Short mmCIF file of C-alpha atoms in Angstrom, two decimals:
data_model
loop_
_atom_site.label_atom_id
_atom_site.label_comp_id
_atom_site.label_asym_id
_atom_site.label_seq_id
_atom_site.Cartn_x
_atom_site.Cartn_y
_atom_site.Cartn_z
CA MET B 853 -42.49 21.99 -17.51
CA ASP B 854 -40.73 25.46 -17.29
CA ARG B 855 -37.34 26.27 -15.94
CA HIS B 856 -38.80 27.61 -12.88
CA GLU B 857 -40.69 24.48 -12.06
CA ARG B 858 -37.37 22.37 -12.73
CA ARG B 859 -35.50 24.66 -10.34
CA ARG B 860 -37.99 24.29 -7.54
CA ARG B 861 -37.93 20.54 -7.99
CA ARG B 862 -34.28 20.66 -8.08
CA LYS B 863 -34.17 22.58 -4.65
CA ARG B 864 -36.11 19.81 -3.15
CA GLN B 865 -33.87 17.15 -4.74
CA MET B 866 -37.02 15.94 -6.64
CA PRO B 867 -36.41 15.92 -10.48
CA ASP B 868 -39.55 15.27 -12.60
CA ASP B 869 -40.60 11.70 -12.05
CA ASP B 870 -40.01 11.12 -15.73
CA ILE B 871 -36.87 13.10 -16.46
CA ILE B 872 -33.88 11.15 -15.61
CA ILE B 873 -31.17 13.46 -17.23
CA THR B 874 -31.22 17.11 -16.78
CA MET B 875 -28.72 19.62 -17.86
CA GLU B 876 -29.05 23.15 -17.34
CA ASN B 877 -27.14 26.03 -18.79
CA VAL B 878 -24.00 23.55 -18.71
CA SER B 879 -20.74 24.90 -19.76
CA LYS B 880 -17.34 23.01 -19.83
CA ALA B 881 -14.17 24.81 -20.69
CA TYR B 882 -10.75 22.92 -20.70
CA SER B 883 -7.67 24.74 -19.60
CA THR B 884 -6.60 25.55 -23.25
CA GLY B 885 -8.82 26.73 -26.05
CA ALA B 886 -12.50 27.48 -26.51
CA PRO B 887 -15.13 26.10 -24.44
CA ALA B 888 -16.19 22.47 -25.34
CA LEU B 889 -19.65 23.07 -24.05
CA ASN B 890 -21.45 26.39 -23.99
CA GLY B 891 -24.72 26.95 -22.03
CA VAL B 892 -26.29 23.63 -22.96
CA ASP B 893 -29.91 22.82 -21.79
CA PHE B 894 -31.01 19.17 -22.28
CA THR B 895 -33.12 16.81 -20.78
CA VAL B 896 -34.00 13.05 -21.42
CA ARG B 897 -36.98 11.19 -20.12
CA ASN B 898 -36.87 7.74 -18.99
CA GLY B 899 -36.97 5.26 -21.84
CA GLU B 900 -36.29 7.60 -24.59
CA PHE B 901 -33.94 6.77 -27.44
CA VAL B 902 -31.75 9.83 -28.61
CA PHE B 903 -29.12 10.22 -30.95
CA VAL B 904 -26.65 13.06 -30.38
CA VAL B 905 -24.99 14.10 -33.75
CA GLY B 906 -22.52 16.73 -34.82
CA ASP B 907 -19.10 17.25 -36.34
CA SER B 908 -15.78 16.48 -34.59
CA GLY B 909 -15.26 18.97 -31.86
CA SER B 910 -18.96 19.70 -31.57
CA GLY B 911 -18.98 18.82 -27.96
CA LYS B 912 -20.55 15.35 -28.19
CA SER B 913 -17.87 13.24 -26.27
CA THR B 914 -17.64 16.11 -23.69
CA LEU B 915 -21.23 15.71 -23.09
CA ILE B 916 -20.96 11.90 -22.73
CA ARG B 917 -18.04 12.51 -20.06
CA LEU B 918 -19.98 14.89 -18.08
CA LEU B 919 -23.00 12.47 -17.90
CA LEU B 920 -20.52 9.85 -16.77
CA ARG B 921 -19.03 12.29 -14.19
CA GLU B 922 -15.61 11.67 -15.69
CA LEU B 923 -15.47 15.49 -16.14
CA VAL B 924 -17.08 18.01 -14.01
CA ALA B 925 -18.91 21.13 -15.57
CA THR B 926 -17.44 24.36 -15.30
CA SER B 927 -20.65 25.88 -14.67
CA GLY B 928 -24.32 24.96 -14.92
CA TYR B 929 -26.52 21.99 -13.33
CA ILE B 930 -26.38 18.38 -14.26
CA ASN B 931 -28.65 15.70 -12.50
CA VAL B 932 -28.42 12.04 -13.53
CA LEU B 933 -31.10 9.74 -12.11
CA GLY B 934 -31.31 12.05 -9.02
CA TYR B 935 -27.51 12.32 -8.48
CA ASP B 936 -26.60 16.07 -8.60
CA LEU B 937 -23.35 15.56 -10.67
CA ASN B 938 -21.71 18.84 -9.40
CA LYS B 939 -22.03 17.93 -5.67
CA ILE B 940 -21.78 14.15 -5.83
CA ARG B 941 -18.96 12.83 -3.31
CA HIS B 942 -16.18 11.22 -4.81
CA ARG B 943 -16.92 8.13 -3.01
CA LYS B 944 -20.30 7.87 -4.40
CA ILE B 945 -19.45 7.92 -8.13
CA PRO B 946 -18.85 4.37 -8.44
CA LYS B 947 -22.27 3.59 -7.35
CA PHE B 948 -23.70 6.24 -9.55
CA ARG B 949 -21.89 4.61 -12.63
CA ARG B 950 -23.33 1.18 -11.93
CA ASN B 951 -26.46 2.82 -13.22
CA ILE B 952 -24.91 3.50 -16.41
CA GLY B 953 -23.79 1.22 -19.16
CA ILE B 954 -21.19 2.38 -21.59
CA VAL B 955 -19.93 1.13 -25.18
CA PHE B 956 -17.18 2.70 -27.31
CA GLN B 957 -16.18 2.71 -30.99
CA ASP B 958 -13.23 0.44 -30.32
CA PHE B 959 -14.96 -1.97 -27.96
CA ARG B 960 -12.29 -1.91 -25.47
CA LEU B 961 -12.48 -5.57 -24.42
CA LEU B 962 -9.89 -7.32 -22.60
CA LYS B 963 -7.92 -9.29 -25.10
CA GLU B 964 -6.81 -12.08 -22.92
CA LEU B 965 -10.16 -12.79 -21.53
CA THR B 966 -12.81 -15.13 -23.12
CA VAL B 967 -16.20 -13.59 -24.16
CA TYR B 968 -17.73 -14.84 -20.85
CA ASP B 969 -15.07 -13.57 -18.71
CA ASN B 970 -15.26 -9.94 -20.31
CA VAL B 971 -18.86 -9.85 -19.40
CA ALA B 972 -18.28 -11.48 -16.03
CA PHE B 973 -15.69 -9.02 -15.32
CA ALA B 974 -18.35 -6.29 -15.20
CA GLN B 975 -20.01 -7.87 -12.29
CA ARG B 976 -16.93 -9.11 -10.63
CA VAL B 977 -15.54 -5.69 -10.04
CA ILE B 978 -18.80 -4.53 -8.50
CA GLN B 979 -18.72 -7.66 -6.19
CA VAL B 980 -21.77 -9.61 -7.62
CA SER B 981 -21.88 -13.04 -6.21
CA GLY B 982 -20.38 -15.99 -8.16
CA LYS B 983 -23.97 -17.67 -8.27
CA GLU B 984 -25.49 -14.50 -9.78
CA ILE B 985 -22.71 -14.04 -12.25
CA ARG B 986 -23.22 -17.67 -13.55
CA ARG B 987 -26.95 -16.92 -13.98
CA ASN B 988 -26.71 -13.47 -15.68
CA VAL B 989 -23.92 -13.82 -18.06
CA PRO B 990 -25.28 -16.63 -20.24
CA SER B 991 -28.48 -14.86 -20.17
CA ILE B 992 -27.22 -11.58 -21.43
CA LEU B 993 -24.96 -13.28 -24.05
CA ALA B 994 -28.25 -15.10 -25.29
CA THR B 995 -29.81 -11.47 -25.42
CA VAL B 996 -26.95 -10.35 -27.77
CA GLY B 997 -26.73 -13.46 -29.94
CA LEU B 998 -23.37 -14.74 -28.60
CA ALA B 999 -24.68 -17.55 -26.33
CA GLY B 1000 -22.57 -20.06 -28.61
CA LYS B 1001 -19.23 -18.14 -28.47
CA TYR B 1002 -18.62 -17.66 -24.71
CA LYS B 1003 -15.37 -19.24 -24.76
CA ALA B 1004 -14.07 -17.24 -27.84
CA LYS B 1005 -11.38 -14.59 -27.13
CA PRO B 1006 -12.01 -11.21 -28.71
CA ARG B 1007 -9.55 -11.74 -31.54
CA GLN B 1008 -11.49 -14.65 -32.64
CA LEU B 1009 -14.68 -12.44 -33.28
CA SER B 1010 -15.87 -9.97 -35.96
CA GLY B 1011 -16.06 -6.40 -35.25
CA GLY B 1012 -19.85 -6.82 -34.86
CA GLU B 1013 -19.39 -9.70 -32.57
CA GLN B 1014 -17.04 -7.74 -30.38
CA GLN B 1015 -19.38 -4.77 -30.04
CA ARG B 1016 -22.25 -7.14 -28.97
CA VAL B 1017 -19.81 -8.58 -26.21
CA ALA B 1018 -19.21 -4.86 -25.31
CA LEU B 1019 -22.98 -4.24 -25.30
CA ALA B 1020 -23.57 -7.40 -23.18
CA ARG B 1021 -20.84 -6.03 -20.75
CA ALA B 1022 -22.63 -2.62 -20.40
CA LEU B 1023 -25.87 -4.19 -19.97
CA VAL B 1024 -25.12 -7.09 -17.61
CA ASN B 1025 -25.40 -4.92 -14.53
CA ARG B 1026 -28.98 -3.82 -15.70
CA PRO B 1027 -28.18 -0.08 -16.06
CA ALA B 1028 -30.90 2.51 -16.35
CA ILE B 1029 -29.10 4.32 -18.98
CA LEU B 1030 -27.01 3.03 -21.98
CA LEU B 1031 -24.40 5.51 -23.30
CA ALA B 1032 -22.77 4.65 -26.66
CA ASP B 1033 -20.02 6.72 -28.05
CA GLU B 1034 -19.92 6.01 -31.92
CA PRO B 1035 -20.85 2.28 -31.32
CA THR B 1036 -20.83 1.58 -35.21
CA GLY B 1037 -17.72 3.75 -36.13
CA ASN B 1038 -15.54 0.59 -36.69
CA LEU B 1039 -18.28 -1.67 -38.13
CA ASP B 1040 -19.37 -2.21 -41.73
CA PRO B 1041 -22.97 -1.29 -42.71
CA ASN B 1042 -24.41 -4.64 -41.93
CA ASN B 1043 -22.95 -5.03 -38.60
CA SER B 1044 -23.81 -1.36 -37.82
CA TRP B 1045 -27.54 -2.11 -38.54
CA GLU B 1046 -27.44 -5.18 -36.46
CA ILE B 1047 -25.88 -3.23 -33.43
CA MET B 1048 -28.43 -0.41 -33.69
CA LYS B 1049 -31.50 -2.87 -34.03
CA LEU B 1050 -30.00 -4.57 -30.99
CA MET B 1051 -29.81 -1.03 -29.12
CA GLU B 1052 -33.37 -0.37 -30.31
CA ARG B 1053 -34.51 -3.62 -28.74
CA ILE B 1054 -32.61 -2.96 -25.35
CA ASN B 1055 -34.49 0.36 -25.41
CA GLU B 1056 -37.95 -1.26 -25.96
CA ASN B 1057 -37.22 -3.28 -22.84
CA GLY B 1058 -36.99 -0.05 -21.04
CA THR B 1059 -33.43 0.98 -20.93
CA THR B 1060 -32.81 4.89 -21.93
CA VAL B 1061 -30.39 4.77 -24.79
CA ILE B 1062 -28.10 7.66 -25.77
CA VAL B 1063 -26.06 7.10 -28.92
CA VAL B 1064 -23.33 9.66 -30.13
CA THR B 1065 -22.69 8.83 -33.82
CA HIS B 1066 -21.61 10.24 -37.25
CA ASN B 1067 -23.58 7.61 -39.04
CA ARG B 1068 -26.11 9.62 -41.14
CA GLU B 1069 -27.85 6.69 -42.87
CA ILE B 1070 -28.66 5.15 -39.48
CA VAL B 1071 -29.90 8.40 -37.79
CA ASN B 1072 -32.07 9.22 -40.77
CA ALA B 1073 -33.59 5.77 -41.03
CA MET B 1074 -34.35 5.16 -37.34
CA GLN B 1075 -36.65 8.16 -36.72
CA LYS B 1076 -35.71 8.75 -33.18
CA ARG B 1077 -35.09 11.69 -31.18
CA VAL B 1078 -32.03 13.59 -32.64
CA VAL B 1079 -29.93 16.29 -30.67
CA THR B 1080 -27.63 18.04 -33.18
CA MET B 1081 -24.45 19.74 -31.54
CA LYS B 1082 -22.20 22.51 -33.10
CA ARG B 1083 -19.22 24.36 -31.37
CA GLY B 1084 -20.35 23.36 -28.05
CA VAL B 1085 -24.12 24.35 -28.29
CA ILE B 1086 -27.10 22.34 -29.13
CA VAL B 1087 -28.30 23.80 -32.61
CA SER B 1088 -31.49 21.43 -32.80
CA ASP B 1089 -33.29 18.79 -30.87
CA GLU B 1090 -36.09 17.05 -32.71
CA GLU B 1091 -38.46 14.17 -32.15
CA LYS B 1092 -38.19 11.67 -35.03
CA GLY B 1093 -35.62 13.77 -36.49
CA GLY B 1094 -32.80 13.30 -39.17
CA TYR B 1095 -29.20 14.29 -39.51
CA LEU B 1096 -28.88 18.02 -40.40
CA ASP B 1097 -27.24 18.91 -43.50
CA GLU B 1098 -24.02 20.99 -43.28
CA ASP B 1099 -24.75 24.72 -43.70
CA MET R 93 -15.97 -7.89 1.37
CA ARG R 94 -17.16 -10.94 -0.21
CA ILE R 95 -14.82 -14.00 -0.28
CA SER R 96 -15.12 -13.91 -4.09
CA THR R 97 -13.86 -10.40 -4.09
CA LEU R 98 -10.95 -11.36 -1.84
CA PHE R 99 -9.87 -14.11 -4.12
CA TYR R 100 -10.42 -12.04 -7.28
CA THR R 101 -8.07 -9.35 -5.68
CA LEU R 102 -5.43 -12.00 -4.73
CA ARG R 103 -5.59 -13.51 -8.15
CA GLN R 104 -5.11 -10.19 -9.81
CA GLY R 105 -2.15 -9.11 -7.46
CA ILE R 106 -0.52 -12.36 -8.49
CA ARG R 107 -1.22 -11.99 -12.01
CA ASN R 108 0.43 -8.41 -11.95
CA ILE R 109 3.65 -9.88 -10.70
CA PHE R 110 3.76 -12.20 -13.66
CA ARG R 111 2.59 -9.53 -16.31
CA ASN R 112 5.60 -7.58 -15.13
CA LYS R 113 8.10 -10.38 -14.70
CA LEU R 114 11.35 -8.47 -15.03
CA PHE R 115 10.49 -5.54 -12.56
CA SER R 116 8.83 -7.85 -10.21
CA LEU R 117 12.13 -9.79 -9.95
CA ALA R 118 14.15 -6.73 -9.61
CA SER R 119 11.89 -5.46 -6.69
CA ILE R 120 12.28 -8.93 -5.23
CA ALA R 121 15.92 -9.18 -5.70
CA THR R 122 16.39 -5.56 -4.09
CA ILE R 123 14.05 -6.53 -1.20
CA GLY R 124 16.08 -9.75 -0.77
CA ALA R 125 19.43 -7.71 -0.67
CA CYS R 126 18.14 -5.29 1.83
CA LEU R 127 16.74 -8.15 4.09
CA PHE R 128 19.86 -10.10 3.53
CA LEU R 129 21.87 -7.37 4.85
CA PHE R 130 19.50 -6.81 7.66
CA GLY R 131 19.64 -10.49 8.63
CA LEU R 132 23.42 -10.50 8.73
CA PHE R 133 23.89 -7.41 10.84
CA TYR R 134 21.09 -8.59 13.01
CA ALA R 135 22.78 -11.80 13.70
CA VAL R 136 26.30 -10.09 14.31
CA LEU R 137 24.49 -7.55 16.42
CA MET R 138 22.85 -10.23 18.44
CA ASN R 139 26.04 -12.28 18.91
CA PHE R 140 27.96 -9.04 19.98
CA GLN R 141 25.35 -8.06 22.31
CA ASN R 142 25.40 -11.53 23.71
CA VAL R 143 29.24 -11.10 24.32
CA MET R 144 28.75 -7.74 25.81
CA ASN R 145 26.07 -8.94 28.24
CA THR R 146 28.51 -11.85 29.38
CA THR R 147 31.30 -9.32 29.61
CA GLN R 148 29.78 -6.50 31.08
CA GLU R 149 28.57 -8.97 34.04
CA ASP R 150 32.24 -8.71 35.02
CA ILE R 151 32.52 -4.89 34.57
CA HIS R 152 32.61 -3.10 37.74
CA ILE R 153 33.91 -0.17 39.56
CA THR R 154 35.76 -0.18 42.92
CA VAL R 155 35.03 2.62 45.39
CA PHE R 156 37.63 3.73 48.05
CA PHE R 157 36.77 6.11 50.91
CA GLU R 158 38.34 9.01 52.77
CA LEU R 159 40.17 8.56 56.00
CA ASN R 160 37.89 8.17 59.07
CA THR R 161 34.77 7.08 57.03
CA SER R 162 32.94 4.74 59.39
CA GLU R 163 31.90 1.09 58.27
CA GLN R 164 28.45 2.17 59.10
CA ARG R 165 28.55 5.14 56.66
CA VAL R 166 30.31 2.91 53.96
CA ARG R 167 27.40 0.30 54.34
CA GLU R 168 24.89 3.45 53.89
CA ILE R 169 26.66 4.47 50.73
CA ALA R 170 26.58 0.84 49.44
CA THR R 171 22.92 0.65 50.05
CA THR R 172 22.21 4.12 48.32
CA ILE R 173 24.47 2.99 45.17
CA SER R 174 22.66 -0.39 44.94
CA ARG R 175 19.33 1.18 44.45
CA ARG R 176 20.33 3.07 41.21
CA THR R 177 18.98 1.42 37.98
CA GLU R 178 22.38 1.12 36.24
CA VAL R 179 23.53 -0.69 38.99
CA SER R 180 23.35 -4.87 39.18
CA HIS R 181 24.69 -5.38 42.66
CA VAL R 182 26.97 -4.08 45.17
CA ILE R 183 29.53 -6.03 47.38
CA HIS R 184 30.88 -4.48 50.43
CA VAL R 185 34.56 -5.62 50.82
CA THR R 186 36.03 -4.73 54.36
CA ALA R 187 39.62 -4.10 55.20
CA GLU R 188 40.02 -7.53 56.49
CA GLU R 189 38.46 -9.28 53.32
CA ALA R 190 40.57 -6.99 51.04
CA TRP R 191 43.87 -8.09 52.97
CA GLU R 192 42.55 -11.77 52.66
CA GLU R 193 42.40 -11.40 49.07
CA PHE R 194 45.52 -9.60 48.60
CA ARG R 195 47.33 -12.09 50.72
CA GLN R 196 46.46 -14.73 48.36
CA THR R 197 48.14 -12.89 45.53
CA LEU R 198 51.40 -12.02 47.57
CA GLY R 199 51.65 -15.82 48.59
CA ASP R 200 54.76 -16.52 50.89
CA HIS R 201 55.61 -12.65 50.65
CA ALA R 202 52.55 -12.01 53.01
CA GLU R 203 54.22 -13.66 55.80
CA ILE R 204 56.43 -10.68 56.42
CA TYR R 205 53.24 -8.82 57.88
CA GLY R 206 52.53 -11.42 60.31
CA ASP R 207 49.09 -10.82 61.99
CA ASP R 208 49.11 -7.25 60.89
CA ASN R 209 46.73 -5.94 58.17
CA PRO R 210 48.55 -3.24 56.21
CA LEU R 211 45.34 -2.42 54.45
CA ALA R 212 43.36 -1.55 57.64
CA GLY R 213 44.69 2.05 57.49
CA SER R 214 45.93 4.13 60.35
CA ASP R 215 45.48 7.66 61.55
CA THR R 216 47.06 9.30 58.51
CA THR R 217 46.31 6.47 55.72
CA PRO R 218 42.85 5.50 54.78
CA SER R 219 41.56 2.08 54.82
CA SER R 220 41.35 -0.16 51.93
CA GLU R 221 37.79 -1.04 52.74
CA ASN R 222 35.84 -0.62 49.64
CA ILE R 223 32.70 -1.41 47.80
CA VAL R 224 32.56 -2.97 44.35
CA VAL R 225 29.77 -1.83 42.03
CA TYR R 226 28.45 -4.19 39.13
CA ILE R 227 26.94 -2.45 36.30
CA ASN R 228 23.94 -3.61 34.43
CA ASP R 229 24.77 -1.72 31.15
CA VAL R 230 28.22 -0.75 30.13
CA ALA R 231 27.20 2.39 28.32
CA GLN R 232 25.97 3.94 31.70
CA GLN R 233 29.14 3.46 33.55
CA ARG R 234 29.95 7.09 33.11
CA THR R 235 26.82 8.23 34.51
CA LEU R 236 27.19 6.06 37.67
CA ILE R 237 30.85 7.19 38.10
CA SER R 238 29.88 10.91 37.96
CA TYR R 239 27.22 10.15 40.60
CA VAL R 240 29.61 8.23 43.00
CA ASP R 241 32.36 10.86 42.55
CA SER R 242 30.00 13.46 43.89
CA ILE R 243 29.73 11.60 47.28
CA PRO R 244 31.97 13.49 49.70
CA GLU R 245 33.39 10.51 51.53
CA VAL R 246 34.53 8.86 48.07
CA ARG R 247 38.34 9.20 47.70
CA LYS R 248 39.04 7.04 44.67
CA ILE R 249 37.04 5.13 41.86
CA ASN R 250 39.02 2.27 40.07
CA ARG R 251 37.35 1.68 36.96
CA SER R 252 37.68 -0.27 33.58
CA ASP R 253 37.01 2.62 31.12
CA PHE R 254 39.01 1.03 28.18
CA LEU R 255 36.91 -2.05 27.86
CA ALA R 256 33.65 -0.32 28.79
CA ASP R 257 34.49 2.37 25.89
CA ILE R 258 35.37 -0.34 23.46
CA LEU R 259 32.44 -2.52 24.07
CA SER R 260 29.96 0.47 24.20
CA GLY R 261 31.60 2.07 20.89
CA VAL R 262 31.69 -1.05 18.75
CA ASN R 263 28.19 -1.76 19.83
CA SER R 264 27.14 1.82 18.61
CA LEU R 265 29.15 1.37 15.54
CA ILE R 266 27.34 -1.83 14.45
CA ALA R 267 23.98 -0.42 15.33
CA TYR R 268 24.51 2.76 13.24
CA ALA R 269 25.99 1.06 10.32
CA THR R 270 23.02 -1.39 10.35
CA VAL R 271 20.51 1.42 10.59
CA GLY R 272 22.19 3.44 7.92
CA ILE R 273 22.68 0.61 5.47
CA ILE R 274 19.20 -0.64 5.99
CA GLY R 275 17.77 2.91 5.63
CA ILE R 276 19.20 3.28 2.13
CA LEU R 277 18.28 -0.14 1.11
CA LEU R 278 14.66 0.50 2.25
CA LEU R 279 14.59 3.56 0.13
CA VAL R 280 15.85 1.66 -2.93
CA SER R 281 13.29 -0.88 -2.41
CA ILE R 282 10.49 1.32 -2.02
CA PHE R 283 11.64 3.21 -5.08
CA LEU R 284 11.85 -0.12 -7.26
CA ILE R 285 8.50 -1.35 -5.80
CA SER R 286 6.92 2.02 -6.83
CA ASN R 287 8.48 1.62 -10.33
CA THR R 288 6.88 -1.88 -10.62
CA VAL R 289 3.64 -0.97 -9.58
CA THR R 290 3.81 2.26 -11.89
CA ILE R 291 4.45 -0.16 -14.71
CA GLY R 292 1.71 -2.40 -13.63
CA ILE R 293 -0.70 0.57 -13.88
CA SER R 294 0.23 1.60 -17.14
CA VAL R 295 0.07 -2.01 -18.47
CA ARG R 296 -3.50 -2.27 -17.02
CA ARG R 297 -4.53 1.31 -17.71
CA GLU R 298 -7.24 0.00 -20.15
CA GLU R 299 -8.46 -2.37 -17.68
CA ILE R 300 -8.62 0.09 -14.84
CA ASN R 301 -10.56 2.65 -17.24
CA ILE R 302 -13.19 0.14 -17.74
CA MET R 303 -13.41 -0.80 -14.29
CA LYS R 304 -13.99 2.95 -13.42
CA TYR R 305 -16.59 3.26 -15.97
CA ILE R 306 -18.33 0.03 -14.73
CA GLY R 307 -18.40 1.58 -11.12
CA ALA R 308 -15.71 -0.27 -9.44
CA THR R 309 -14.84 1.22 -6.18
CA ASP R 310 -11.36 2.66 -5.46
CA PHE R 311 -10.73 -0.26 -3.27
CA ILE R 312 -11.35 -2.80 -5.94
CA VAL R 313 -9.29 -0.85 -8.50
CA ARG R 314 -6.34 -0.34 -6.09
CA SER R 315 -6.18 -3.26 -4.02
CA PRO R 316 -4.54 -5.67 -6.59
CA PHE R 317 -1.62 -3.36 -6.90
CA VAL R 318 -1.20 -3.23 -2.98
CA ILE R 319 -1.46 -6.99 -2.93
CA GLU R 320 1.13 -7.16 -5.55
CA GLY R 321 3.54 -4.90 -3.53
CA ILE R 322 2.93 -6.89 -0.44
CA LEU R 323 3.46 -10.14 -2.17
CA ILE R 324 6.73 -8.99 -3.59
CA GLY R 325 7.78 -7.86 -0.30
CA ILE R 326 7.11 -11.32 1.18
CA VAL R 327 8.64 -13.34 -1.46
CA GLY R 328 11.78 -10.98 -1.20
CA ALA R 329 11.80 -11.95 2.43
CA ILE R 330 11.95 -15.48 1.93
CA THR R 331 15.29 -15.98 -0.08
CA PRO R 332 17.48 -14.26 2.52
CA LEU R 333 16.06 -15.97 5.43
CA VAL R 334 16.79 -19.29 3.66
CA LEU R 335 20.39 -18.11 2.75
CA ILE R 336 21.07 -16.86 6.23
CA TYR R 337 19.78 -20.00 7.82
CA LEU R 338 22.13 -21.98 5.77
CA LEU R 339 25.11 -19.54 5.85
CA TYR R 340 24.91 -18.98 9.68
CA ASN R 341 25.70 -22.42 10.89
CA GLN R 342 28.38 -22.78 8.15
CA VAL R 343 30.27 -19.66 9.33
CA ILE R 344 29.93 -20.45 13.04
CA GLY R 345 31.18 -23.85 12.31
CA TYR R 346 34.15 -22.38 10.40
CA ILE R 347 34.89 -19.90 13.27
CA ILE R 348 34.80 -22.52 15.79
CA ASN R 349 37.05 -24.73 13.79
CA ASN R 350 39.58 -22.35 12.72
CA PHE R 351 39.64 -19.61 15.31
CA THR R 352 39.56 -21.69 18.73
CA VAL R 353 40.57 -18.38 20.67
CA LEU R 354 37.55 -16.68 19.37
CA ALA R 355 35.43 -19.79 20.11
CA GLU R 356 36.55 -19.73 23.56
CA VAL R 357 35.87 -15.83 24.04
CA PHE R 358 32.53 -15.86 22.29
CA ASN R 359 29.70 -17.78 23.18
CA PHE R 360 27.68 -17.71 19.83
CA LEU R 361 24.05 -17.72 19.73
CA SER R 362 22.15 -20.71 17.99
CA VAL R 363 20.53 -19.84 14.52
CA ASP R 364 17.09 -20.95 15.97
CA LEU R 365 17.30 -18.12 18.72
CA ILE R 366 18.25 -15.40 16.03
CA PHE R 367 15.33 -16.67 13.69
CA GLN R 368 12.75 -16.38 16.55
CA THR R 369 13.02 -12.48 16.12
CA LEU R 370 14.60 -12.44 12.53
CA VAL R 371 11.62 -14.30 10.78
CA PRO R 372 8.78 -12.33 11.90
CA VAL R 373 10.77 -9.02 11.56
CA SER R 374 11.80 -9.91 8.13
CA PHE R 375 8.12 -10.74 6.91
CA ALA R 376 6.89 -7.56 8.44
CA MET R 377 9.65 -5.50 6.91
CA GLY R 378 9.06 -7.03 3.34
CA ALA R 379 5.32 -6.72 3.47
CA GLY R 380 5.80 -3.02 5.07
CA ILE R 381 8.20 -2.08 2.38
CA GLY R 382 5.73 -3.65 -0.32
CA LEU R 383 2.65 -1.89 1.40
CA ILE R 384 4.45 1.56 1.31
CA GLY R 385 5.88 1.21 -2.07
CA SER R 386 2.60 0.37 -3.43
CA VAL R 387 0.16 2.54 -1.74
CA THR R 388 2.06 5.70 -2.29
CA THR R 389 2.36 4.73 -5.92
CA VAL R 390 -1.43 3.81 -6.27
CA LYS R 391 -2.32 7.08 -4.50
CA LYS R 392 -0.15 9.14 -6.77
CA HIS R 393 -0.97 7.59 -10.07
CA LEU R 394 -4.38 5.87 -9.70
CA ARG R 395 -7.07 8.68 -9.06
CA VAL R 396 -10.04 6.76 -9.63
#
């Protein structure tokens, strides 16, 4: 589908059925310094697994924050799951975000809550009923392999286990898209692999997964789509790609 | 909103108070001090107004008329004056009635007049026929006097300016002092609650960020802090009410036992009567301070 066709569909508020993320000529400039993103074109189809790689300052985190509508693009068009993120009303942002799960490098679990409550928290704050929470949380904990540790506090878990809890929290509301910002950054190689395999399984079950990472070995081994960024622009976008060497 | 969400919000609000004990206590203490002073001034003001109401029932002006004003005309003027809002009631005192009353005062000395009525007036002296005008509100005495003074037939007005001025002055002073002190304390309370909520927000910043990423609405993110503010306000209102309840009876008892003159002059109100208004007003003020302090802070610091 060419750009004109995409524009035509956008005008009708009808994105390509299969495309769930569209970024067209997106730039983002902060008040000081060079633009963090500069004319980025990027689409993601439903059910894809995409690695976004690049050095620090290449614009990966800005890309994620734009997709979450934490930031607003300076120019260009962003559509995620049919939401025009430039025009979305403030009060509709929470509803939009319920379609996206996010995990971070530092897990960001609530230390005083148990594993169960950390995951249940994600449902409580969007007003899911107690009955549904009691059904969903054990199920998602079983999916990430933590069924037996639901009473544990985060400090009693390994880094890998904490990231599994974060994954369970991101997935419990059944998001269409999972965004992972350096999910293996604080993990040893074994735990990193386990987390990536878990995300691959989640992707096989239909969730679109976008992983921002520096982990060269994992990117090269998994043979997924790889989008490489440098100084705010996409320098390569390859199906079954690998981590580009520094030039 | 689901019941579970309501309880979740309440629980979070209560947790916020305990997470932030020192500032919560400071806020409760300041609101407590503010409402204690409010209660104190309110009790004094109510008692003073009670005294004023009792006293001003006796405050009146006496209006005398020019020579040759007919009794019919005096009655007409009395009727016109009695229709004014500041007037409680009017008594028409004929020259005979005036003399009868004065005769009681003179006692045996009145006998020198025999059957004559020296207050009946003559061709050159106006009669002492008068009307006594009782006033609803002492503060309106001046308005009434200027009206009565403008009636052509009115020769003289006897009035109790001194007492009226004192009563009205003290009443205003207490009211202004109450409003001033309470205004300052309200601002301090709102400022402290705002600080408490700001600290609560910074302590929970991580949790708030996660809530935002998950898709919590503004209401869910903000309401625990507003609940926190309201709860601090309500808890802050309880202590001064208990204190005033205990102190009030003690102080009144002390005054009655040690200052019998005051006890005879003043008819003190019962604590139950004072509390009929003070309790709901104190709780409303506490909750209001909490609400204003937390809502303004949340809006300023919690852009979801």
